[in-house]
Amino acid sequence: MIKNIDLTKIIFVIVLLTFINSTIYFISSNMKFKELRNNKEVINNIFIKEEEKFSEDAMMKLLVNLNIKFPHIVMAQAKLESSNFKSKIFIKNNNMFGMKVANIRPTTNLGSQNGHAYFKSWTDCVLDYALYQAAYLNRIKSEKEYYQYLSNNYAEDKRYVRKVKDIADQIK
């Protein structure tokens, strides 16, 4: 009987210590996450210099920094979709890709305006495209596969891929 009580006490102490340790870890990691999430300056320094004005060079740097696949093709898409960054959707919505509101995947868009997603900044639009790639294009390994995906899933225009390739060739 004495051995059972000692064993029960030991198990209780182990469970209690595990609970306390887990609680402390959860609280400290949650606090760190909240601090990071609430510290916009830190997030902007990690990902994006939000104050930066749009330029093709700044966009290409951001595409590369976000590890977006085939940045020259994505830049070509943006140029085509936004009429070389002069379209109403780009100027009013900060949307250079003609993206619609994402309902299933994570997104940075703020809703719909003029029939397309709108963003706080052009950098948020690029970040949203990175989320799009992560959600739907993570298994694509080659430019050929990427263009095939665009042809099958992205483009409404049958000549879309040809147009994007022509622009991408000029960017390379």
PDB file of N, CA and C in Angstrom, residues 6-97:
ATOM      1  N   ASP A   6       3.264   6.137  -2.817  1.00  0.00           N
ATOM      2  CA  ASP A   6       4.476   6.794  -3.294  1.00  0.00           C
ATOM      3  C   ASP A   6       4.463   6.896  -4.817  1.00  0.00           C
ATOM      4  N   LEU A   7       4.072   5.841  -5.484  1.00  0.00           N
ATOM      5  CA  LEU A   7       4.006   5.845  -6.939  1.00  0.00           C
ATOM      6  C   LEU A   7       2.943   6.841  -7.428  1.00  0.00           C
ATOM      7  N   THR A   8       1.824   6.889  -6.758  1.00  0.00           N
ATOM      8  CA  THR A   8       0.761   7.829  -7.107  1.00  0.00           C
ATOM      9  C   THR A   8       1.245   9.266  -6.928  1.00  0.00           C
ATOM     10  N   LYS A   9       1.954   9.524  -5.830  1.00  0.00           N
ATOM     11  CA  LYS A   9       2.490  10.865  -5.596  1.00  0.00           C
ATOM     12  C   LYS A   9       3.515  11.237  -6.672  1.00  0.00           C
ATOM     13  N   ILE A  10       4.342  10.307  -7.033  1.00  0.00           N
ATOM     14  CA  ILE A  10       5.361  10.567  -8.055  1.00  0.00           C
ATOM     15  C   ILE A  10       4.694  10.874  -9.398  1.00  0.00           C
ATOM     16  N   ILE A  11       3.704  10.079  -9.765  1.00  0.00           N
ATOM     17  CA  ILE A  11       2.987  10.312 -11.020  1.00  0.00           C
ATOM     18  C   ILE A  11       2.294  11.664 -10.979  1.00  0.00           C
ATOM     19  N   PHE A  12       1.683  11.981  -9.825  1.00  0.00           N
ATOM     20  CA  PHE A  12       1.002  13.263  -9.687  1.00  0.00           C
ATOM     21  C   PHE A  12       1.984  14.427  -9.853  1.00  0.00           C
ATOM     22  N   VAL A  13       3.139  14.330  -9.220  1.00  0.00           N
ATOM     23  CA  VAL A  13       4.151  15.386  -9.314  1.00  0.00           C
ATOM     24  C   VAL A  13       4.643  15.518 -10.755  1.00  0.00           C
ATOM     25  N   ILE A  14       4.866  14.402 -11.433  1.00  0.00           N
ATOM     26  CA  ILE A  14       5.318  14.444 -12.834  1.00  0.00           C
ATOM     27  C   ILE A  14       4.264  15.104 -13.719  1.00  0.00           C
ATOM     28  N   VAL A  15       3.021  14.721 -13.544  1.00  0.00           N
ATOM     29  CA  VAL A  15       1.934  15.306 -14.329  1.00  0.00           C
ATOM     30  C   VAL A  15       1.816  16.798 -14.027  1.00  0.00           C
ATOM     31  N   LEU A  16       1.906  17.166 -12.770  1.00  0.00           N
ATOM     32  CA  LEU A  16       1.809  18.567 -12.367  1.00  0.00           C
ATOM     33  C   LEU A  16       2.958  19.384 -12.968  1.00  0.00           C
ATOM     34  N   LEU A  17       4.177  18.870 -12.882  1.00  0.00           N
ATOM     35  CA  LEU A  17       5.324  19.578 -13.448  1.00  0.00           C
ATOM     36  C   LEU A  17       5.213  19.693 -14.972  1.00  0.00           C
ATOM     37  N   THR A  18       4.748  18.653 -15.620  1.00  0.00           N
ATOM     38  CA  THR A  18       4.554  18.691 -17.069  1.00  0.00           C
ATOM     39  C   THR A  18       3.508  19.741 -17.438  1.00  0.00           C
ATOM     40  N   PHE A  19       2.437  19.777 -16.676  1.00  0.00           N
ATOM     41  CA  PHE A  19       1.387  20.764 -16.916  1.00  0.00           C
ATOM     42  C   PHE A  19       1.930  22.180 -16.728  1.00  0.00           C
ATOM     43  N   ILE A  20       2.645  22.414 -15.646  1.00  0.00           N
ATOM     44  CA  ILE A  20       3.192  23.747 -15.373  1.00  0.00           C
ATOM     45  C   ILE A  20       4.186  24.140 -16.465  1.00  0.00           C
ATOM     46  N   ASN A  21       5.057  23.226 -16.838  1.00  0.00           N
ATOM     47  CA  ASN A  21       6.038  23.490 -17.887  1.00  0.00           C
ATOM     48  C   ASN A  21       5.350  23.808 -19.217  1.00  0.00           C
ATOM     49  N   SER A  22       4.345  23.027 -19.581  1.00  0.00           N
ATOM     50  CA  SER A  22       3.608  23.253 -20.831  1.00  0.00           C
ATOM     51  C   SER A  22       2.886  24.595 -20.806  1.00  0.00           C
ATOM     52  N   THR A  23       2.305  24.927 -19.676  1.00  0.00           N
ATOM     53  CA  THR A  23       1.597  26.202 -19.541  1.00  0.00           C
ATOM     54  C   THR A  23       2.558  27.375 -19.686  1.00  0.00           C
ATOM     55  N   ILE A  24       3.705  27.287 -19.023  1.00  0.00           N
ATOM     56  CA  ILE A  24       4.698  28.359 -19.132  1.00  0.00           C
ATOM     57  C   ILE A  24       5.179  28.488 -20.567  1.00  0.00           C
ATOM     58  N   TYR A  25       5.457  27.378 -21.218  1.00  0.00           N
ATOM     59  CA  TYR A  25       5.903  27.419 -22.618  1.00  0.00           C
ATOM     60  C   TYR A  25       4.830  28.031 -23.510  1.00  0.00           C
ATOM     61  N   PHE A  26       3.590  27.607 -23.329  1.00  0.00           N
ATOM     62  CA  PHE A  26       2.493  28.123 -24.149  1.00  0.00           C
ATOM     63  C   PHE A  26       2.338  29.626 -23.963  1.00  0.00           C
ATOM     64  N   ILE A  27       2.346  30.075 -22.721  1.00  0.00           N
ATOM     65  CA  ILE A  27       2.168  31.503 -22.438  1.00  0.00           C
ATOM     66  C   ILE A  27       3.325  32.304 -23.016  1.00  0.00           C
ATOM     67  N   SER A  28       4.549  31.838 -22.809  1.00  0.00           N
ATOM     68  CA  SER A  28       5.699  32.606 -23.310  1.00  0.00           C
ATOM     69  C   SER A  28       5.738  32.617 -24.834  1.00  0.00           C
ATOM     70  N   SER A  29       5.435  31.497 -25.486  1.00  0.00           N
ATOM     71  CA  SER A  29       5.453  31.488 -26.951  1.00  0.00           C
ATOM     72  C   SER A  29       4.294  32.302 -27.506  1.00  0.00           C
ATOM     73  N   ASN A  30       3.141  32.264 -26.853  1.00  0.00           N
ATOM     74  CA  ASN A  30       1.995  33.048 -27.285  1.00  0.00           C
ATOM     75  C   ASN A  30       2.285  34.540 -27.128  1.00  0.00           C
ATOM     76  N   MET A  31       2.956  34.917 -26.040  1.00  0.00           N
ATOM     77  CA  MET A  31       3.315  36.324 -25.833  1.00  0.00           C
ATOM     78  C   MET A  31       4.285  36.780 -26.912  1.00  0.00           C
ATOM     79  N   LYS A  32       5.262  35.939 -27.240  1.00  0.00           N
ATOM     80  CA  LYS A  32       6.222  36.295 -28.282  1.00  0.00           C
ATOM     81  C   LYS A  32       5.511  36.458 -29.619  1.00  0.00           C
ATOM     82  N   PHE A  33       4.559  35.570 -29.923  1.00  0.00           N
ATOM     83  CA  PHE A  33       3.809  35.665 -31.175  1.00  0.00           C
ATOM     84  C   PHE A  33       3.003  36.962 -31.202  1.00  0.00           C
ATOM     85  N   LYS A  34       2.326  37.276 -30.097  1.00  0.00           N
ATOM     86  CA  LYS A  34       1.531  38.505 -30.048  1.00  0.00           C
ATOM     87  C   LYS A  34       2.424  39.729 -30.190  1.00  0.00           C
ATOM     88  N   GLU A  35       3.598  39.701 -29.530  1.00  0.00           N
ATOM     89  CA  GLU A  35       4.520  40.820 -29.653  1.00  0.00           C
ATOM     90  C   GLU A  35       4.945  40.993 -31.101  1.00  0.00           C
ATOM     91  N   LEU A  36       5.263  39.904 -31.775  1.00  0.00           N
ATOM     92  CA  LEU A  36       5.674  39.977 -33.170  1.00  0.00           C
ATOM     93  C   LEU A  36       4.531  40.441 -34.052  1.00  0.00           C
ATOM     94  N   ARG A  37       3.347  39.880 -33.833  1.00  0.00           N
ATOM     95  CA  ARG A  37       2.196  40.241 -34.643  1.00  0.00           C
ATOM     96  C   ARG A  37       1.835  41.708 -34.457  1.00  0.00           C
ATOM     97  N   ASN A  38       1.955  42.198 -33.232  1.00  0.00           N
ATOM     98  CA  ASN A  38       1.587  43.576 -32.944  1.00  0.00           C
ATOM     99  C   ASN A  38       2.687  44.570 -33.290  1.00  0.00           C
ATOM    100  N   ASN A  39       3.885  44.096 -33.523  1.00  0.00           N
ATOM    101  CA  ASN A  39       4.980  44.998 -33.831  1.00  0.00           C
ATOM    102  C   ASN A  39       5.133  45.104 -35.340  1.00  0.00           C
ATOM    103  N   LYS A  40       4.370  46.004 -35.924  1.00  0.00           N
ATOM    104  CA  LYS A  40       4.319  46.159 -37.374  1.00  0.00           C
ATOM    105  C   LYS A  40       5.692  46.501 -37.936  1.00  0.00           C
ATOM    106  N   GLU A  41       6.457  47.280 -37.207  1.00  0.00           N
ATOM    107  CA  GLU A  41       7.785  47.672 -37.682  1.00  0.00           C
ATOM    108  C   GLU A  41       8.681  46.454 -37.882  1.00  0.00           C
ATOM    109  N   VAL A  42       8.641  45.520 -36.956  1.00  0.00           N
ATOM    110  CA  VAL A  42       9.454  44.309 -37.084  1.00  0.00           C
ATOM    111  C   VAL A  42       9.015  43.511 -38.299  1.00  0.00           C
ATOM    112  N   ILE A  43       7.703  43.336 -38.466  1.00  0.00           N
ATOM    113  CA  ILE A  43       7.190  42.568 -39.590  1.00  0.00           C
ATOM    114  C   ILE A  43       7.571  43.231 -40.907  1.00  0.00           C
ATOM    115  N   ASN A  44       7.430  44.534 -40.981  1.00  0.00           N
ATOM    116  CA  ASN A  44       7.794  45.235 -42.214  1.00  0.00           C
ATOM    117  C   ASN A  44       9.275  45.110 -42.514  1.00  0.00           C
ATOM    118  N   ASN A  45      10.109  45.135 -41.495  1.00  0.00           N
ATOM    119  CA  ASN A  45      11.550  44.989 -41.719  1.00  0.00           C
ATOM    120  C   ASN A  45      11.911  43.583 -42.167  1.00  0.00           C
ATOM    121  N   ILE A  46      11.145  42.603 -41.719  1.00  0.00           N
ATOM    122  CA  ILE A  46      11.409  41.232 -42.128  1.00  0.00           C
ATOM    123  C   ILE A  46      10.981  41.018 -43.573  1.00  0.00           C
ATOM    124  N   PHE A  47       9.803  41.465 -43.930  1.00  0.00           N
ATOM    125  CA  PHE A  47       9.248  41.166 -45.239  1.00  0.00           C
ATOM    126  C   PHE A  47       9.311  42.325 -46.227  1.00  0.00           C
ATOM    127  N   ILE A  48       8.789  43.466 -45.829  1.00  0.00           N
ATOM    128  CA  ILE A  48       8.481  44.506 -46.801  1.00  0.00           C
ATOM    129  C   ILE A  48       8.785  45.874 -46.207  1.00  0.00           C
ATOM    130  N   LYS A  49       9.357  46.728 -47.006  1.00  0.00           N
ATOM    131  CA  LYS A  49       9.451  48.128 -46.627  1.00  0.00           C
ATOM    132  C   LYS A  49       8.202  48.794 -47.190  1.00  0.00           C
ATOM    133  N   GLU A  50       7.177  48.901 -46.350  1.00  0.00           N
ATOM    134  CA  GLU A  50       5.862  49.322 -46.819  1.00  0.00           C
ATOM    135  C   GLU A  50       5.864  50.739 -47.375  1.00  0.00           C
ATOM    136  N   GLU A  51       6.773  51.575 -46.900  1.00  0.00           N
ATOM    137  CA  GLU A  51       6.808  52.959 -47.343  1.00  0.00           C
ATOM    138  C   GLU A  51       7.326  53.078 -48.775  1.00  0.00           C
ATOM    139  N   GLU A  52       7.926  52.022 -49.277  1.00  0.00           N
ATOM    140  CA  GLU A  52       8.569  52.067 -50.584  1.00  0.00           C
ATOM    141  C   GLU A  52       7.542  52.319 -51.688  1.00  0.00           C
ATOM    142  N   LYS A  53       7.862  53.274 -52.534  1.00  0.00           N
ATOM    143  CA  LYS A  53       6.996  53.559 -53.673  1.00  0.00           C
ATOM    144  C   LYS A  53       7.189  52.482 -54.716  1.00  0.00           C
ATOM    145  N   PHE A  54       6.152  52.294 -55.523  1.00  0.00           N
ATOM    146  CA  PHE A  54       6.215  51.253 -56.535  1.00  0.00           C
ATOM    147  C   PHE A  54       7.229  51.593 -57.616  1.00  0.00           C
ATOM    148  N   SER A  55       7.999  50.592 -57.957  1.00  0.00           N
ATOM    149  CA  SER A  55       8.844  50.616 -59.149  1.00  0.00           C
ATOM    150  C   SER A  55       9.032  49.160 -59.549  1.00  0.00           C
ATOM    151  N   GLU A  56       9.362  48.927 -60.796  1.00  0.00           N
ATOM    152  CA  GLU A  56       9.580  47.550 -61.236  1.00  0.00           C
ATOM    153  C   GLU A  56      10.771  46.937 -60.513  1.00  0.00           C
ATOM    154  N   ASP A  57      11.805  47.734 -60.260  1.00  0.00           N
ATOM    155  CA  ASP A  57      12.962  47.219 -59.524  1.00  0.00           C
ATOM    156  C   ASP A  57      12.579  46.808 -58.102  1.00  0.00           C
ATOM    157  N   ALA A  58      11.797  47.662 -57.424  1.00  0.00           N
ATOM    158  CA  ALA A  58      11.361  47.339 -56.067  1.00  0.00           C
ATOM    159  C   ALA A  58      10.486  46.089 -56.070  1.00  0.00           C
ATOM    160  N   MET A  59       9.642  45.971 -57.085  1.00  0.00           N
ATOM    161  CA  MET A  59       8.790  44.788 -57.177  1.00  0.00           C
ATOM    162  C   MET A  59       9.617  43.531 -57.405  1.00  0.00           C
ATOM    163  N   MET A  60      10.592  43.602 -58.293  1.00  0.00           N
ATOM    164  CA  MET A  60      11.424  42.421 -58.557  1.00  0.00           C
ATOM    165  C   MET A  60      12.193  42.012 -57.301  1.00  0.00           C
ATOM    166  N   LYS A  61      12.710  42.982 -56.557  1.00  0.00           N
ATOM    167  CA  LYS A  61      13.407  42.669 -55.302  1.00  0.00           C
ATOM    168  C   LYS A  61      12.471  41.958 -54.335  1.00  0.00           C
ATOM    169  N   LEU A  62      11.236  42.443 -54.248  1.00  0.00           N
ATOM    170  CA  LEU A  62      10.268  41.830 -53.344  1.00  0.00           C
ATOM    171  C   LEU A  62       9.913  40.420 -53.805  1.00  0.00           C
ATOM    172  N   LEU A  63       9.724  40.231 -55.088  1.00  0.00           N
ATOM    173  CA  LEU A  63       9.437  38.881 -55.613  1.00  0.00           C
ATOM    174  C   LEU A  63      10.554  37.922 -55.225  1.00  0.00           C
ATOM    175  N   VAL A  64      11.776  38.356 -55.365  1.00  0.00           N
ATOM    176  CA  VAL A  64      12.935  37.511 -55.031  1.00  0.00           C
ATOM    177  C   VAL A  64      13.008  37.282 -53.519  1.00  0.00           C
ATOM    178  N   ASN A  65      12.828  38.349 -52.727  1.00  0.00           N
ATOM    179  CA  ASN A  65      12.897  38.222 -51.263  1.00  0.00           C
ATOM    180  C   ASN A  65      11.820  37.304 -50.700  1.00  0.00           C
ATOM    181  N   LEU A  66      10.670  37.257 -51.358  1.00  0.00           N
ATOM    182  CA  LEU A  66       9.581  36.383 -50.906  1.00  0.00           C
ATOM    183  C   LEU A  66       9.695  34.969 -51.477  1.00  0.00           C
ATOM    184  N   ASN A  67      10.759  34.715 -52.222  1.00  0.00           N
ATOM    185  CA  ASN A  67      10.986  33.402 -52.841  1.00  0.00           C
ATOM    186  C   ASN A  67       9.836  32.987 -53.753  1.00  0.00           C
ATOM    187  N   ILE A  68       9.294  33.957 -54.455  1.00  0.00           N
ATOM    188  CA  ILE A  68       8.240  33.651 -55.416  1.00  0.00           C
ATOM    189  C   ILE A  68       8.874  32.926 -56.593  1.00  0.00           C
ATOM    190  N   LYS A  69       8.251  31.829 -56.985  1.00  0.00           N
ATOM    191  CA  LYS A  69       8.769  31.037 -58.104  1.00  0.00           C
ATOM    192  C   LYS A  69       8.690  31.821 -59.401  1.00  0.00           C
ATOM    193  N   PHE A  70       9.730  31.717 -60.192  1.00  0.00           N
ATOM    194  CA  PHE A  70       9.797  32.298 -61.532  1.00  0.00           C
ATOM    195  C   PHE A  70       9.433  33.792 -61.513  1.00  0.00           C
ATOM    196  N   PRO A  71      10.206  34.597 -60.772  1.00  0.00           N
ATOM    197  CA  PRO A  71       9.851  36.016 -60.622  1.00  0.00           C
ATOM    198  C   PRO A  71       9.753  36.772 -61.941  1.00  0.00           C
ATOM    199  N   HIS A  72      10.542  36.396 -62.937  1.00  0.00           N
ATOM    200  CA  HIS A  72      10.456  37.079 -64.232  1.00  0.00           C
ATOM    201  C   HIS A  72       9.112  36.809 -64.914  1.00  0.00           C
ATOM    202  N   ILE A  73       8.570  35.613 -64.707  1.00  0.00           N
ATOM    203  CA  ILE A  73       7.254  35.298 -65.275  1.00  0.00           C
ATOM    204  C   ILE A  73       6.163  36.044 -64.504  1.00  0.00           C
ATOM    205  N   VAL A  74       6.294  36.077 -63.191  1.00  0.00           N
ATOM    206  CA  VAL A  74       5.309  36.775 -62.368  1.00  0.00           C
ATOM    207  C   VAL A  74       5.330  38.276 -62.689  1.00  0.00           C
ATOM    208  N   MET A  75       6.518  38.829 -62.893  1.00  0.00           N
ATOM    209  CA  MET A  75       6.615  40.237 -63.296  1.00  0.00           C
ATOM    210  C   MET A  75       5.927  40.441 -64.642  1.00  0.00           C
ATOM    211  N   ALA A  76       6.137  39.506 -65.566  1.00  0.00           N
ATOM    212  CA  ALA A  76       5.487  39.594 -66.879  1.00  0.00           C
ATOM    213  C   ALA A  76       3.967  39.538 -66.727  1.00  0.00           C
ATOM    214  N   GLN A  77       3.474  38.674 -65.846  1.00  0.00           N
ATOM    215  CA  GLN A  77       2.032  38.610 -65.589  1.00  0.00           C
ATOM    216  C   GLN A  77       1.519  39.963 -65.082  1.00  0.00           C
ATOM    217  N   ALA A  78       2.247  40.529 -64.143  1.00  0.00           N
ATOM    218  CA  ALA A  78       1.836  41.803 -63.564  1.00  0.00           C
ATOM    219  C   ALA A  78       1.798  42.890 -64.632  1.00  0.00           C
ATOM    220  N   LYS A  79       2.811  42.913 -65.487  1.00  0.00           N
ATOM    221  CA  LYS A  79       2.843  43.924 -66.546  1.00  0.00           C
ATOM    222  C   LYS A  79       1.667  43.750 -67.501  1.00  0.00           C
ATOM    223  N   LEU A  80       1.381  42.512 -67.851  1.00  0.00           N
ATOM    224  CA  LEU A  80       0.264  42.241 -68.762  1.00  0.00           C
ATOM    225  C   LEU A  80      -1.076  42.560 -68.101  1.00  0.00           C
ATOM    226  N   GLU A  81      -1.275  42.053 -66.892  1.00  0.00           N
ATOM    227  CA  GLU A  81      -2.558  42.221 -66.201  1.00  0.00           C
ATOM    228  C   GLU A  81      -2.863  43.681 -65.883  1.00  0.00           C
ATOM    229  N   SER A  82      -1.826  44.476 -65.652  1.00  0.00           N
ATOM    230  CA  SER A  82      -2.034  45.866 -65.226  1.00  0.00           C
ATOM    231  C   SER A  82      -1.788  46.873 -66.342  1.00  0.00           C
ATOM    232  N   SER A  83      -1.695  46.395 -67.572  1.00  0.00           N
ATOM    233  CA  SER A  83      -1.388  47.278 -68.709  1.00  0.00           C
ATOM    234  C   SER A  83      -0.148  48.116 -68.405  1.00  0.00           C
ATOM    235  N   ASN A  84       0.905  47.404 -68.036  1.00  0.00           N
ATOM    236  CA  ASN A  84       2.194  48.019 -67.701  1.00  0.00           C
ATOM    237  C   ASN A  84       2.059  48.992 -66.516  1.00  0.00           C
ATOM    238  N   PHE A  85       1.296  48.554 -65.514  1.00  0.00           N
ATOM    239  CA  PHE A  85       1.106  49.274 -64.250  1.00  0.00           C
ATOM    240  C   PHE A  85       0.376  50.607 -64.426  1.00  0.00           C
ATOM    241  N   LYS A  86      -0.553  50.639 -65.385  1.00  0.00           N
ATOM    242  CA  LYS A  86      -1.322  51.854 -65.629  1.00  0.00           C
ATOM    243  C   LYS A  86      -2.827  51.631 -65.536  1.00  0.00           C
ATOM    244  N   SER A  87      -3.258  50.403 -65.285  1.00  0.00           N
ATOM    245  CA  SER A  87      -4.696  50.102 -65.277  1.00  0.00           C
ATOM    246  C   SER A  87      -5.380  50.704 -64.051  1.00  0.00           C
ATOM    247  N   LYS A  88      -6.679  50.877 -64.174  1.00  0.00           N
ATOM    248  CA  LYS A  88      -7.512  51.374 -63.078  1.00  0.00           C
ATOM    249  C   LYS A  88      -7.426  50.428 -61.872  1.00  0.00           C
ATOM    250  N   ILE A  89      -7.425  49.130 -62.123  1.00  0.00           N
ATOM    251  CA  ILE A  89      -7.377  48.143 -61.030  1.00  0.00           C
ATOM    252  C   ILE A  89      -6.057  48.252 -60.271  1.00  0.00           C
ATOM    253  N   PHE A  90      -4.969  48.502 -60.984  1.00  0.00           N
ATOM    254  CA  PHE A  90      -3.688  48.673 -60.293  1.00  0.00           C
ATOM    255  C   PHE A  90      -3.671  49.988 -59.518  1.00  0.00           C
ATOM    256  N   ILE A  91      -4.069  51.057 -60.146  1.00  0.00           N
ATOM    257  CA  ILE A  91      -3.983  52.378 -59.524  1.00  0.00           C
ATOM    258  C   ILE A  91      -4.944  52.514 -58.338  1.00  0.00           C
ATOM    259  N   LYS A  92      -6.185  52.070 -58.494  1.00  0.00           N
ATOM    260  CA  LYS A  92      -7.180  52.234 -57.418  1.00  0.00           C
ATOM    261  C   LYS A  92      -7.165  51.099 -56.398  1.00  0.00           C
ATOM    262  N   ASN A  93      -6.826  49.890 -56.844  1.00  0.00           N
ATOM    263  CA  ASN A  93      -6.906  48.720 -55.959  1.00  0.00           C
ATOM    264  C   ASN A  93      -5.544  48.204 -55.501  1.00  0.00           C
ATOM    265  N   ASN A  94      -4.465  48.797 -56.008  1.00  0.00           N
ATOM    266  CA  ASN A  94      -3.118  48.268 -55.738  1.00  0.00           C
ATOM    267  C   ASN A  94      -3.015  46.802 -56.162  1.00  0.00           C
ATOM    268  N   ASN A  95      -3.742  46.442 -57.207  1.00  0.00           N
ATOM    269  CA  ASN A  95      -3.830  45.044 -57.649  1.00  0.00           C
ATOM    270  C   ASN A  95      -3.227  44.935 -59.044  1.00  0.00           C
ATOM    271  N   MET A  96      -2.006  44.458 -59.113  1.00  0.00           N
ATOM    272  CA  MET A  96      -1.319  44.367 -60.404  1.00  0.00           C
ATOM    273  C   MET A  96      -1.554  43.043 -61.111  1.00  0.00           C
ATOM    274  N   PHE A  97      -2.228  42.100 -60.463  1.00  0.00           N
ATOM    275  CA  PHE A  97      -2.436  40.778 -61.059  1.00  0.00           C
ATOM    276  C   PHE A  97      -3.877  40.530 -61.502  1.00  0.00           C
TER     277      PHE A  97
END
